[in-house]
mmCIF file of C-alpha atoms in Angstrom:
data_model
loop_
_atom_site.group_PDB
_atom_site.id
_atom_site.type_symbol
_atom_site.label_atom_id
_atom_site.label_comp_id
_atom_site.label_asym_id
_atom_site.label_seq_id
_atom_site.Cartn_x
_atom_site.Cartn_y
_atom_site.Cartn_z
ATOM 1 C CA MET A 286 -7.071 -11.553 -13.316
ATOM 2 C CA ASP A 287 -3.962 -12.825 -11.476
ATOM 3 C CA LEU A 288 -2.525 -9.898 -9.491
ATOM 4 C CA THR A 289 0.760 -11.683 -8.678
ATOM 5 C CA SER A 290 3.045 -14.372 -9.801
ATOM 6 C CA PRO A 291 3.060 -17.619 -7.955
ATOM 7 C CA HIS A 292 6.021 -17.061 -5.584
ATOM 8 C CA ALA A 293 5.084 -13.989 -3.637
ATOM 9 C CA PHE A 294 7.085 -14.155 -0.467
ATOM 10 C CA TRP A 295 4.545 -13.337 2.259
ATOM 11 C CA LEU A 296 2.195 -16.174 1.173
ATOM 12 C CA LEU A 297 4.997 -18.642 0.968
ATOM 13 C CA ARG A 298 6.243 -17.741 4.403
ATOM 14 C CA ASN A 299 2.787 -17.601 6.175
ATOM 15 C CA GLY A 300 0.771 -20.150 4.315
ATOM 16 C CA VAL A 301 -2.882 -19.712 3.376
ATOM 17 C CA GLY A 302 -4.266 -19.796 6.909
ATOM 18 C CA ASP A 303 -7.922 -20.388 7.742
ATOM 19 C CA VAL A 304 -10.312 -20.530 4.897
ATOM 20 C CA PRO A 305 -13.414 -18.449 5.387
ATOM 21 C CA PRO A 306 -16.781 -19.723 4.048
ATOM 22 C CA ILE A 307 -18.602 -18.504 1.024
ATOM 23 C CA GLN A 308 -21.747 -16.426 1.253
ATOM 24 C CA ARG A 309 -24.575 -18.977 1.378
ATOM 25 C CA LYS A 310 -27.696 -16.762 1.812
ATOM 26 C CA ASP A 311 -28.779 -13.176 1.421
ATOM 27 C CA ARG A 312 -27.372 -10.883 4.160
ATOM 28 C CA ARG A 313 -27.955 -7.405 5.657
ATOM 29 C CA CYS A 314 -25.441 -5.067 7.233
ATOM 30 C CA GLU A 315 -24.613 -1.484 7.994
ATOM 31 C CA VAL A 316 -21.389 -1.499 5.766
ATOM 32 C CA LEU A 317 -20.305 -3.921 3.146
ATOM 33 C CA VAL A 318 -16.568 -3.927 2.440
ATOM 34 C CA ILE A 319 -15.735 -5.386 -0.913
ATOM 35 C CA GLY A 320 -12.067 -6.621 -0.877
ATOM 36 C CA ALA A 321 -10.519 -8.557 1.903
ATOM 37 C CA GLY A 322 -6.737 -7.530 1.411
ATOM 38 C CA ILE A 323 -4.865 -5.270 3.771
ATOM 39 C CA THR A 324 -6.957 -2.178 2.716
ATOM 40 C CA GLY A 325 -10.284 -3.889 3.441
ATOM 41 C CA ALA A 326 -8.835 -5.187 6.803
ATOM 42 C CA LEU A 327 -7.778 -1.680 7.977
ATOM 43 C CA ILE A 328 -11.092 -0.225 7.028
ATOM 44 C CA ALA A 329 -13.148 -3.082 8.579
ATOM 45 C CA ASP A 330 -11.075 -2.852 11.736
ATOM 46 C CA ALA A 331 -11.767 0.886 12.179
ATOM 47 C CA LEU A 332 -15.531 0.332 11.474
ATOM 48 C CA THR A 333 -15.893 -2.538 13.856
ATOM 49 C CA ALA A 334 -13.991 -0.680 16.545
ATOM 50 C CA GLU A 335 -16.944 1.750 16.542
ATOM 51 C CA GLY A 336 -19.500 -0.998 16.761
ATOM 52 C CA ARG A 337 -20.637 -1.039 13.072
ATOM 53 C CA ALA A 338 -22.127 -4.190 11.706
ATOM 54 C CA VAL A 339 -19.826 -5.123 8.791
ATOM 55 C CA ILE A 340 -19.655 -7.798 6.201
ATOM 56 C CA ALA A 341 -16.487 -8.261 4.050
ATOM 57 C CA ILE A 342 -16.312 -10.263 0.833
ATOM 58 C CA ASP A 343 -13.572 -11.101 -1.640
ATOM 59 C CA ARG A 344 -13.669 -12.898 -4.996
ATOM 60 C CA ARG A 345 -10.484 -14.769 -4.005
ATOM 61 C CA GLN A 346 -9.270 -16.156 -0.683
ATOM 62 C CA PRO A 347 -8.671 -13.118 1.590
ATOM 63 C CA MET A 348 -5.210 -11.603 1.230
ATOM 64 C CA MET A 349 -4.473 -13.585 -2.007
ATOM 65 C CA GLY A 350 -4.444 -10.499 -4.238
ATOM 66 C CA SER A 351 -2.053 -7.575 -4.124
ATOM 67 C CA THR A 352 -1.443 -7.965 -0.339
ATOM 68 C CA SER A 353 0.569 -11.146 -0.872
ATOM 69 C CA ALA A 354 2.881 -9.363 -3.237
ATOM 70 C CA SER A 355 3.181 -5.995 -1.540
ATOM 71 C CA THR A 356 6.737 -4.977 -0.477
ATOM 72 C CA ALA A 357 5.162 -3.004 2.420
ATOM 73 C CA LEU A 358 7.521 -0.042 2.837
ATOM 74 C CA LEU A 359 5.675 2.367 5.142
ATOM 75 C CA GLN A 360 6.657 5.950 4.127
ATOM 76 C CA TYR A 361 5.029 9.392 4.299
ATOM 77 C CA GLU A 362 6.966 10.314 1.145
ATOM 78 C CA ILE A 363 4.835 10.202 -1.895
ATOM 79 C CA ASP A 364 6.116 9.125 -5.423
ATOM 80 C CA THR A 365 5.387 12.638 -6.629
ATOM 81 C CA HIS A 366 7.702 15.194 -4.961
ATOM 82 C CA LEU A 367 6.025 17.886 -2.782
ATOM 83 C CA VAL A 368 7.314 20.765 -4.980
ATOM 84 C CA ASP A 369 5.699 19.022 -7.997
ATOM 85 C CA LEU A 370 2.575 18.214 -6.243
ATOM 86 C CA ALA A 371 2.233 21.879 -5.084
ATOM 87 C CA LYS A 372 2.336 23.018 -8.752
ATOM 88 C CA THR A 373 -0.659 20.913 -9.704
ATOM 89 C CA LEU A 374 -2.824 20.928 -6.623
ATOM 90 C CA GLY A 375 -1.606 24.006 -4.764
ATOM 91 C CA GLN A 376 0.721 24.211 -1.681
ATOM 92 C CA ASP A 377 -1.939 23.610 1.049
ATOM 93 C CA HIS A 378 -3.348 20.605 -0.739
ATOM 94 C CA ALA A 379 0.080 19.098 -1.435
ATOM 95 C CA VAL A 380 1.261 19.472 2.198
ATOM 96 C CA ASP A 381 -1.987 17.932 3.426
ATOM 97 C CA ALA A 382 -1.275 14.861 1.194
ATOM 98 C CA TYR A 383 2.115 14.465 2.733
ATOM 99 C CA LYS A 384 0.956 15.033 6.354
ATOM 100 C CA ALA A 385 -1.922 12.517 5.824
ATOM 101 C CA CYS A 386 0.645 9.861 4.797
ATOM 102 C CA LEU A 387 2.809 10.753 7.826
ATOM 103 C CA ARG A 388 -0.346 10.215 10.007
ATOM 104 C CA GLY A 389 -0.990 6.848 8.200
ATOM 105 C CA VAL A 390 2.494 5.623 9.038
ATOM 106 C CA ARG A 391 2.038 6.425 12.731
ATOM 107 C CA ALA A 392 -1.486 4.907 12.666
ATOM 108 C CA ILE A 393 -0.121 1.587 11.449
ATOM 109 C CA ALA A 394 2.546 1.615 14.185
ATOM 110 C CA ARG A 395 -0.238 2.075 16.838
ATOM 111 C CA LEU A 396 -2.255 -0.695 15.330
ATOM 112 C CA ALA A 397 0.634 -3.110 15.310
ATOM 113 C CA ARG A 398 1.506 -2.377 18.984
ATOM 114 C CA GLY A 399 -2.161 -3.103 19.919
ATOM 115 C CA LEU A 400 -2.256 -6.599 18.300
ATOM 116 C CA ASP A 401 -1.618 -9.816 20.177
ATOM 117 C CA GLU A 402 0.070 -11.266 17.089
ATOM 118 C CA GLU A 403 3.474 -10.455 15.864
ATOM 119 C CA VAL A 404 3.143 -8.819 12.482
ATOM 120 C CA GLY A 405 6.797 -7.992 11.570
ATOM 121 C CA HIS A 406 6.282 -4.299 12.118
ATOM 122 C CA ARG A 407 9.429 -2.186 12.787
ATOM 123 C CA MET A 408 9.771 1.521 12.771
ATOM 124 C CA ARG A 409 12.628 2.469 10.335
ATOM 125 C CA GLY A 410 14.120 5.697 9.060
ATOM 126 C CA SER A 411 13.943 6.378 5.373
ATOM 127 C CA LEU A 412 16.910 7.227 3.172
ATOM 128 C CA TYR A 413 16.002 8.765 -0.227
ATOM 129 C CA PHE A 414 19.225 9.197 -2.104
ATOM 130 C CA ALA A 415 20.023 11.106 -5.413
ATOM 131 C CA SER A 416 20.933 8.754 -8.242
ATOM 132 C CA SER A 417 22.885 11.518 -10.135
ATOM 133 C CA ALA A 418 24.291 14.936 -9.674
ATOM 134 C CA LYS A 419 21.313 16.463 -11.454
ATOM 135 C CA ASP A 420 18.986 14.783 -9.022
ATOM 136 C CA ALA A 421 21.056 16.096 -6.073
ATOM 137 C CA LYS A 422 19.737 19.634 -7.019
ATOM 138 C CA VAL A 423 16.246 18.354 -7.183
ATOM 139 C CA LEU A 424 16.513 16.775 -3.709
ATOM 140 C CA LEU A 425 17.901 19.946 -2.173
ATOM 141 C CA ALA A 426 14.812 21.879 -3.314
ATOM 142 C CA GLU A 427 12.555 19.063 -2.266
ATOM 143 C CA GLY A 428 14.179 18.839 1.150
ATOM 144 C CA GLN A 429 13.908 22.562 1.752
ATOM 145 C CA ALA A 430 10.176 22.316 0.752
ATOM 146 C CA ARG A 431 9.581 19.514 3.134
ATOM 147 C CA GLN A 432 11.326 21.243 5.942
ATOM 148 C CA ALA A 433 9.313 24.542 5.301
ATOM 149 C CA ALA A 434 6.097 22.460 5.617
ATOM 150 C CA GLY A 435 7.198 21.140 8.959
ATOM 151 C CA LEU A 436 7.809 17.606 7.676
ATOM 152 C CA PRO A 437 10.501 15.274 9.336
ATOM 153 C CA CYS A 438 13.324 15.732 6.794
ATOM 154 C CA GLU A 439 16.976 16.234 6.963
ATOM 155 C CA ILE A 440 19.158 17.024 3.989
ATOM 156 C CA LEU A 441 22.305 14.892 3.931
ATOM 157 C CA SER A 442 25.640 15.414 2.393
ATOM 158 C CA PRO A 443 27.688 12.413 1.090
ATOM 159 C CA GLU A 444 29.331 12.205 4.600
ATOM 160 C CA GLY A 445 25.889 12.329 6.301
ATOM 161 C CA ILE A 446 24.647 9.538 4.007
ATOM 162 C CA ARG A 447 27.431 7.256 5.277
ATOM 163 C CA GLY A 448 26.218 7.738 8.753
ATOM 164 C CA HIS A 449 23.151 5.615 7.750
ATOM 165 C CA ALA A 450 24.436 3.374 4.977
ATOM 166 C CA ASP A 451 27.532 2.861 2.963
ATOM 167 C CA ILE A 452 26.030 4.411 -0.207
ATOM 168 C CA ASP A 453 27.970 6.639 -2.474
ATOM 169 C CA ALA A 454 25.580 9.404 -3.497
ATOM 170 C CA PRO A 455 25.789 13.218 -3.860
ATOM 171 C CA ARG A 456 22.877 13.984 -1.656
ATOM 172 C CA ALA A 457 19.889 12.339 0.196
ATOM 173 C CA LEU A 458 16.885 13.104 2.225
ATOM 174 C CA TRP A 459 16.471 11.412 5.593
ATOM 175 C CA SER A 460 13.236 10.924 7.454
ATOM 176 C CA SER A 461 13.185 9.447 10.901
ATOM 177 C CA VAL A 462 9.501 8.292 10.408
ATOM 178 C CA GLY A 463 8.996 5.207 8.383
ATOM 179 C CA GLY A 464 8.436 1.538 8.937
ATOM 180 C CA GLU A 465 8.121 -1.993 7.518
ATOM 181 C CA VAL A 466 5.511 -4.722 8.138
ATOM 182 C CA ASP A 467 4.481 -8.160 6.905
ATOM 183 C CA PRO A 468 1.214 -7.090 5.178
ATOM 184 C CA TRP A 469 -0.163 -10.608 5.105
ATOM 185 C CA ARG A 470 0.210 -11.123 8.927
ATOM 186 C CA LEU A 471 -1.108 -7.634 9.598
ATOM 187 C CA ALA A 472 -4.143 -8.240 7.519
ATOM 188 C CA ARG A 473 -4.741 -11.693 9.029
ATOM 189 C CA ALA A 474 -4.527 -10.268 12.559
ATOM 190 C CA LEU A 475 -6.896 -7.469 11.812
ATOM 191 C CA TRP A 476 -9.484 -9.758 10.133
ATOM 192 C CA ALA A 477 -9.351 -12.048 13.184
ATOM 193 C CA ARG A 478 -9.947 -9.104 15.501
ATOM 194 C CA CYS A 479 -12.748 -7.937 13.279
ATOM 195 C CA GLN A 480 -14.538 -11.376 13.463
ATOM 196 C CA GLU A 481 -14.188 -11.267 17.209
ATOM 197 C CA ARG A 482 -16.243 -8.177 17.105
ATOM 198 C CA GLY A 483 -18.882 -9.766 14.978
ATOM 199 C CA LEU A 484 -17.803 -9.142 11.387
ATOM 200 C CA LEU A 485 -18.789 -11.777 8.781
ATOM 201 C CA LEU A 486 -15.913 -12.592 6.261
ATOM 202 C CA PHE A 487 -16.773 -14.511 3.067
ATOM 203 C CA GLY A 488 -14.259 -15.613 0.542
ATOM 204 C CA ARG A 489 -14.751 -16.759 -3.060
ATOM 205 C CA THR A 490 -17.750 -14.450 -3.135
ATOM 206 C CA GLU A 491 -17.602 -11.926 -6.049
ATOM 207 C CA ALA A 492 -19.581 -8.654 -6.196
ATOM 208 C CA LEU A 493 -21.161 -8.494 -9.702
ATOM 209 C CA ASP A 494 -23.118 -5.287 -9.471
ATOM 210 C CA MET A 495 -24.870 -2.862 -7.192
ATOM 211 C CA ALA A 496 -28.057 -0.793 -7.201
ATOM 212 C CA PRO A 497 -29.438 1.923 -5.022
ATOM 213 C CA THR A 498 -32.609 1.587 -2.922
ATOM 214 C CA ARG A 499 -34.471 4.107 -0.692
ATOM 215 C CA ASP A 500 -32.563 2.994 2.301
ATOM 216 C CA GLY A 501 -29.172 1.795 1.125
ATOM 217 C CA MET A 502 -27.477 -0.324 -1.625
ATOM 218 C CA VAL A 503 -28.159 -3.755 -2.855
ATOM 219 C CA VAL A 504 -25.061 -5.652 -3.968
ATOM 220 C CA ARG A 505 -25.552 -8.766 -6.118
ATOM 221 C CA THR A 506 -22.889 -11.300 -5.625
ATOM 222 C CA ASP A 507 -22.433 -14.661 -7.326
ATOM 223 C CA ARG A 508 -23.720 -16.245 -4.192
ATOM 224 C CA GLY A 509 -26.734 -13.995 -3.370
ATOM 225 C CA LEU A 510 -27.673 -10.503 -2.387
ATOM 226 C CA ILE A 511 -26.224 -8.254 0.373
ATOM 227 C CA ARG A 512 -28.054 -5.198 1.478
ATOM 228 C CA ALA A 513 -26.057 -2.517 3.167
ATOM 229 C CA ASP A 514 -26.455 1.153 4.287
ATOM 230 C CA ARG A 515 -23.046 1.874 2.823
ATOM 231 C CA VAL A 516 -20.629 0.124 0.639
ATOM 232 C CA VAL A 517 -16.805 0.379 0.675
ATOM 233 C CA VAL A 518 -14.919 -0.714 -2.446
ATOM 234 C CA ALA A 519 -11.343 -1.738 -1.489
ATOM 235 C CA THR A 520 -10.294 -3.783 -4.438
ATOM 236 C CA GLY A 521 -7.376 -1.829 -5.924
ATOM 237 C CA TYR A 522 -7.511 -1.365 -9.654
ATOM 238 C CA GLU A 523 -10.147 -4.055 -9.932
ATOM 239 C CA ALA A 524 -12.509 -1.410 -8.472
ATOM 240 C CA GLU A 525 -12.806 0.086 -11.876
ATOM 241 C CA ARG A 526 -15.724 -2.105 -12.786
ATOM 242 C CA PHE A 527 -17.715 0.146 -10.358
ATOM 243 C CA LEU A 528 -16.288 3.413 -11.753
ATOM 244 C CA PRO A 529 -17.319 5.306 -14.888
ATOM 245 C CA LYS A 530 -13.815 5.282 -16.345
ATOM 246 C CA ARG A 531 -10.310 4.197 -15.535
ATOM 247 C CA VAL A 532 -8.466 6.313 -13.029
ATOM 248 C CA CYS A 533 -4.982 4.783 -13.071
ATOM 249 C CA LYS A 534 -2.318 3.383 -15.306
ATOM 250 C CA LEU A 535 -1.227 -0.217 -14.677
ATOM 251 C CA HIS A 536 2.319 -1.293 -14.202
ATOM 252 C CA SER A 537 4.223 -4.547 -13.395
ATOM 253 C CA SER A 538 6.696 -4.364 -10.513
ATOM 254 C CA PHE A 539 9.188 -6.980 -9.361
ATOM 255 C CA ALA A 540 10.751 -8.012 -6.113
ATOM 256 C CA VAL A 541 13.275 -10.439 -4.746
ATOM 257 C CA VAL A 542 13.791 -11.512 -1.076
ATOM 258 C CA THR A 543 17.041 -13.071 -0.054
ATOM 259 C CA GLU A 544 17.947 -15.927 2.209
ATOM 260 C CA PRO A 545 18.556 -14.634 5.731
ATOM 261 C CA VAL A 546 21.878 -12.834 5.861
ATOM 262 C CA ALA A 547 24.622 -13.125 8.398
ATOM 263 C CA SER A 548 24.935 -9.483 9.010
ATOM 264 C CA PHE A 549 23.743 -6.064 7.610
ATOM 265 C CA GLU A 550 27.258 -4.650 7.430
ATOM 266 C CA GLY A 551 27.208 -1.163 5.785
ATOM 267 C CA TRP A 552 23.369 -0.861 6.253
ATOM 268 C CA HIS A 553 23.151 0.889 9.701
ATOM 269 C CA LYS A 554 19.953 0.321 11.554
ATOM 270 C CA ARG A 555 18.391 -1.282 8.306
ATOM 271 C CA CYS A 556 16.655 1.907 7.253
ATOM 272 C CA LEU A 557 14.322 1.943 4.229
ATOM 273 C CA VAL A 558 16.394 2.887 1.171
ATOM 274 C CA TRP A 559 15.198 4.193 -2.176
ATOM 275 C CA GLU A 560 16.564 6.323 -5.098
ATOM 276 C CA SER A 561 15.534 9.263 -7.099
ATOM 277 C CA ALA A 562 15.806 7.543 -10.523
ATOM 278 C CA ARG A 563 12.474 6.549 -12.204
ATOM 279 C CA PRO A 564 11.469 3.759 -11.991
ATOM 280 C CA TYR A 565 13.339 3.531 -8.672
ATOM 281 C CA LEU A 566 15.071 0.806 -6.848
ATOM 282 C CA TYR A 567 14.127 0.292 -3.134
ATOM 283 C CA ALA A 568 15.202 -2.051 -0.431
ATOM 284 C CA ARG A 569 14.088 -2.934 3.156
ATOM 285 C CA SER A 570 14.775 -5.774 5.487
ATOM 286 C CA THR A 571 12.364 -8.379 7.057
ATOM 287 C CA ASP A 572 12.002 -9.375 10.640
ATOM 288 C CA ASP A 573 13.734 -12.732 9.947
ATOM 289 C CA GLY A 574 16.853 -11.057 8.713
ATOM 290 C CA ARG A 575 16.430 -11.033 4.906
ATOM 291 C CA VAL A 576 16.949 -8.322 2.385
ATOM 292 C CA LEU A 577 13.936 -7.410 0.256
ATOM 293 C CA VAL A 578 14.640 -5.436 -2.963
ATOM 294 C CA GLY A 579 12.099 -4.204 -5.496
ATOM 295 C CA GLY A 580 11.581 -2.075 -8.590
ATOM 296 C CA GLU A 581 12.305 -2.499 -12.393
ATOM 297 C CA ASP A 582 8.735 -1.421 -13.185
ATOM 298 C CA ILE A 583 7.376 -1.744 -16.701
ATOM 299 C CA PRO A 584 3.966 -1.071 -18.226
ATOM 300 C CA PHE A 585 1.499 -3.830 -17.613
ATOM 301 C CA ARG A 586 0.493 -5.923 -20.562
ATOM 302 C CA ASN A 587 -0.904 -9.165 -19.015
ATOM 303 C CA PRO A 588 -0.090 -11.618 -16.203
ATOM 304 C CA VAL A 589 1.683 -14.061 -18.574
ATOM 305 C CA HIS A 590 4.004 -11.302 -19.874
ATOM 306 C CA ARG A 591 4.739 -10.033 -16.341
ATOM 307 C CA ASP A 592 5.542 -13.549 -14.948
ATOM 308 C CA LEU A 593 7.867 -14.411 -17.892
ATOM 309 C CA ARG A 594 9.928 -11.398 -16.964
ATOM 310 C CA VAL A 595 10.429 -12.322 -13.384
ATOM 311 C CA PRO A 596 13.771 -14.333 -13.707
ATOM 312 C CA GLY A 597 15.446 -11.486 -15.725
ATOM 313 C CA LYS A 598 14.125 -8.777 -13.555
ATOM 314 C CA ALA A 599 15.214 -10.633 -10.386
ATOM 315 C CA ALA A 600 18.740 -10.968 -11.798
ATOM 316 C CA THR A 601 18.922 -7.262 -12.382
ATOM 317 C CA LEU A 602 17.552 -6.402 -8.933
ATOM 318 C CA MET A 603 20.140 -8.671 -7.263
ATOM 319 C CA LYS A 604 22.983 -7.135 -9.195
ATOM 320 C CA LYS A 605 21.762 -3.692 -8.192
ATOM 321 C CA VAL A 606 21.210 -4.353 -4.533
ATOM 322 C CA ARG A 607 24.694 -6.089 -4.286
ATOM 323 C CA GLN A 608 26.248 -2.851 -5.825
ATOM 324 C CA LEU A 609 24.321 -0.862 -3.283
ATOM 325 C CA PHE A 610 25.490 -2.993 -0.305
ATOM 326 C CA PRO A 611 28.645 -4.785 -1.381
ATOM 327 C CA ARG A 612 29.547 -5.907 2.106
ATOM 328 C CA ILE A 613 26.385 -7.917 2.666
ATOM 329 C CA ASP A 614 26.547 -11.572 1.359
ATOM 330 C CA MET A 615 23.156 -12.182 -0.329
ATOM 331 C CA ALA A 616 21.689 -15.122 -2.019
ATOM 332 C CA PRO A 617 18.136 -14.896 -3.631
ATOM 333 C CA ALA A 618 15.409 -16.997 -2.179
ATOM 334 C CA PHE A 619 12.206 -16.085 -3.823
ATOM 335 C CA ALA A 620 11.267 -13.622 -6.670
ATOM 336 C CA TRP A 621 7.811 -12.415 -7.870
ATOM 337 C CA GLY A 622 5.985 -9.868 -9.893
ATOM 338 C CA GLY A 623 2.854 -7.961 -9.069
ATOM 339 C CA THR A 624 0.500 -5.579 -10.834
ATOM 340 C CA PHE A 625 -0.244 -2.131 -9.363
ATOM 341 C CA GLY A 626 -1.940 1.029 -10.398
ATOM 342 C CA GLU A 627 -0.529 4.591 -10.550
ATOM 343 C CA THR A 628 -2.575 7.853 -10.710
ATOM 344 C CA LYS A 629 -1.387 10.950 -12.549
ATOM 345 C CA ASP A 630 -0.401 12.822 -9.278
ATOM 346 C CA GLY A 631 0.584 9.781 -7.268
ATOM 347 C CA LEU A 632 -2.223 10.231 -4.789
ATOM 348 C CA ALA A 633 -4.891 7.793 -3.606
ATOM 349 C CA TYR A 634 -8.606 8.106 -4.310
ATOM 350 C CA ILE A 635 -10.652 8.046 -1.140
ATOM 351 C CA GLY A 636 -14.409 8.683 -0.768
ATOM 352 C CA PRO A 637 -17.473 8.681 -3.053
ATOM 353 C CA HIS A 638 -17.172 9.196 -6.716
ATOM 354 C CA PRO A 639 -19.149 12.368 -7.847
ATOM 355 C CA GLN A 640 -20.871 10.371 -10.678
ATOM 356 C CA ARG A 641 -21.900 7.497 -8.457
ATOM 357 C CA ASP A 642 -24.260 7.046 -5.479
ATOM 358 C CA PRO A 643 -22.702 8.847 -2.465
ATOM 359 C CA ARG A 644 -23.496 5.692 -0.325
ATOM 360 C CA VAL A 645 -20.676 3.943 -2.255
ATOM 361 C CA MET A 646 -17.204 4.910 -1.133
ATOM 362 C CA PHE A 647 -13.814 3.985 -2.510
ATOM 363 C CA ALA A 648 -10.465 3.289 -0.867
ATOM 364 C CA LEU A 649 -7.983 3.132 -3.786
ATOM 365 C CA GLY A 650 -4.377 3.472 -2.529
ATOM 366 C CA TYR A 651 -2.531 3.484 -5.741
ATOM 367 C CA GLY A 652 1.308 4.022 -6.075
ATOM 368 C CA GLY A 653 4.019 3.230 -3.634
ATOM 369 C CA ASN A 654 2.207 4.321 -0.581
ATOM 370 C CA GLY A 655 -0.674 1.843 -0.792
ATOM 371 C CA ILE A 656 -0.763 0.549 2.774
ATOM 372 C CA THR A 657 -0.127 4.057 4.211
ATOM 373 C CA TYR A 658 -3.021 5.490 2.121
ATOM 374 C CA SER A 659 -5.251 2.580 3.288
ATOM 375 C CA ALA A 660 -4.546 3.520 6.903
ATOM 376 C CA ILE A 661 -5.730 7.073 6.359
ATOM 377 C CA ALA A 662 -8.665 5.855 4.178
ATOM 378 C CA ALA A 663 -9.849 3.799 7.282
ATOM 379 C CA GLU A 664 -10.090 6.943 9.267
ATOM 380 C CA VAL A 665 -11.612 9.031 6.536
ATOM 381 C CA LEU A 666 -14.385 6.494 5.708
ATOM 382 C CA THR A 667 -15.150 5.532 9.194
ATOM 383 C CA ALA A 668 -15.756 9.174 9.968
ATOM 384 C CA ALA A 669 -17.975 9.500 6.875
ATOM 385 C CA VAL A 670 -20.064 6.572 8.034
ATOM 386 C CA ALA A 671 -20.467 8.157 11.461
ATOM 387 C CA GLY A 672 -21.359 11.651 9.968
ATOM 388 C CA ARG A 673 -18.137 13.194 11.216
ATOM 389 C CA ARG A 674 -16.006 15.486 9.126
ATOM 390 C CA HIS A 675 -12.356 14.316 8.865
ATOM 391 C CA ARG A 676 -9.428 16.666 8.313
ATOM 392 C CA TYR A 677 -8.339 14.908 5.187
ATOM 393 C CA ARG A 678 -11.822 14.126 3.745
ATOM 394 C CA ASP A 679 -11.209 16.217 0.691
ATOM 395 C CA THR A 680 -7.468 15.625 0.190
ATOM 396 C CA PHE A 681 -7.874 12.462 -1.878
ATOM 397 C CA ARG A 682 -11.270 13.129 -3.452
ATOM 398 C CA PHE A 683 -11.821 12.079 -6.935
ATOM 399 C CA ASP A 684 -12.489 15.602 -8.327
ATOM 400 C CA ARG A 685 -9.436 17.209 -6.822
#
């Protein structure tokens, strides 16, 4: 299935890059990573940093799936409010999920600083504003809950909001910990570092099925067999072929990136901006001075239906972002649509599935926190391979 429409910005900006070979013979490794997008790259980087022998495969060219369409806002805030998550999972579990995402944002910042290549990473504050007077009351309770949990959160009045952006809203929540990145460049840099450590990366190699053996798993690809002690499935919602049932709902989301703007007047320090309405509008900037706006989510039907909606959705997004920032002169450059999965509680699934072999682990960062979830998945799954217990091992388990 096509995960994105043809004009996803990161791929157009960066190009395809080096083309890895296909798998040409049977292989053996400690850990096989299925999926060579940003999630697989983060996990492979953590594994190879500990000296693990890793092979990674992708049915496409690496980074050609959802990574090329991601808008890559790095936030600890989850689409499900902390107060609502506490009602379904309990207070401690909900707080752990938020703190895990906070740790993920900081982990990506550390990774970006340690790379030789510029990957478009910038730390940014996050402004979450109330779309209505009714939502202002909701955000007040949410802000108080986050503060009580020790999360970085400031509750802003209309005057306080204007200290960050010229947005007219009755209330907002401000977090000083957030970020933005070029997900394609980050993934490319991580894969390059992994290959320097000995990782084998194969493109256009599809995992068809897998079977347990006494000493590991045998994965049958369309190019041969790969035997591994452990398997990590990092293929987004396409991972469901290896699961007993679907674990997310599919949606189509849309995005526009502008031509470089002359100034960001009225958008102080270019913070991440998003709203309380659902589906929500969100905006960020890029390292080459563009405005990137996304949202207008609809239920997914098929790639053709999604792509036919791109022009109309792009026009709506541009209208809304111009209303949000009327002093910024913006002209659209590229627009695209992508498909993403959303779980009932907004959390990722990380770890083994209780109905599958425990040597097969999943890293499924669904929802608006995909890259942040992937960063914490890299820690959790690397610890599992090493036999270490991780603080957030059970936070995103399938049977939560």
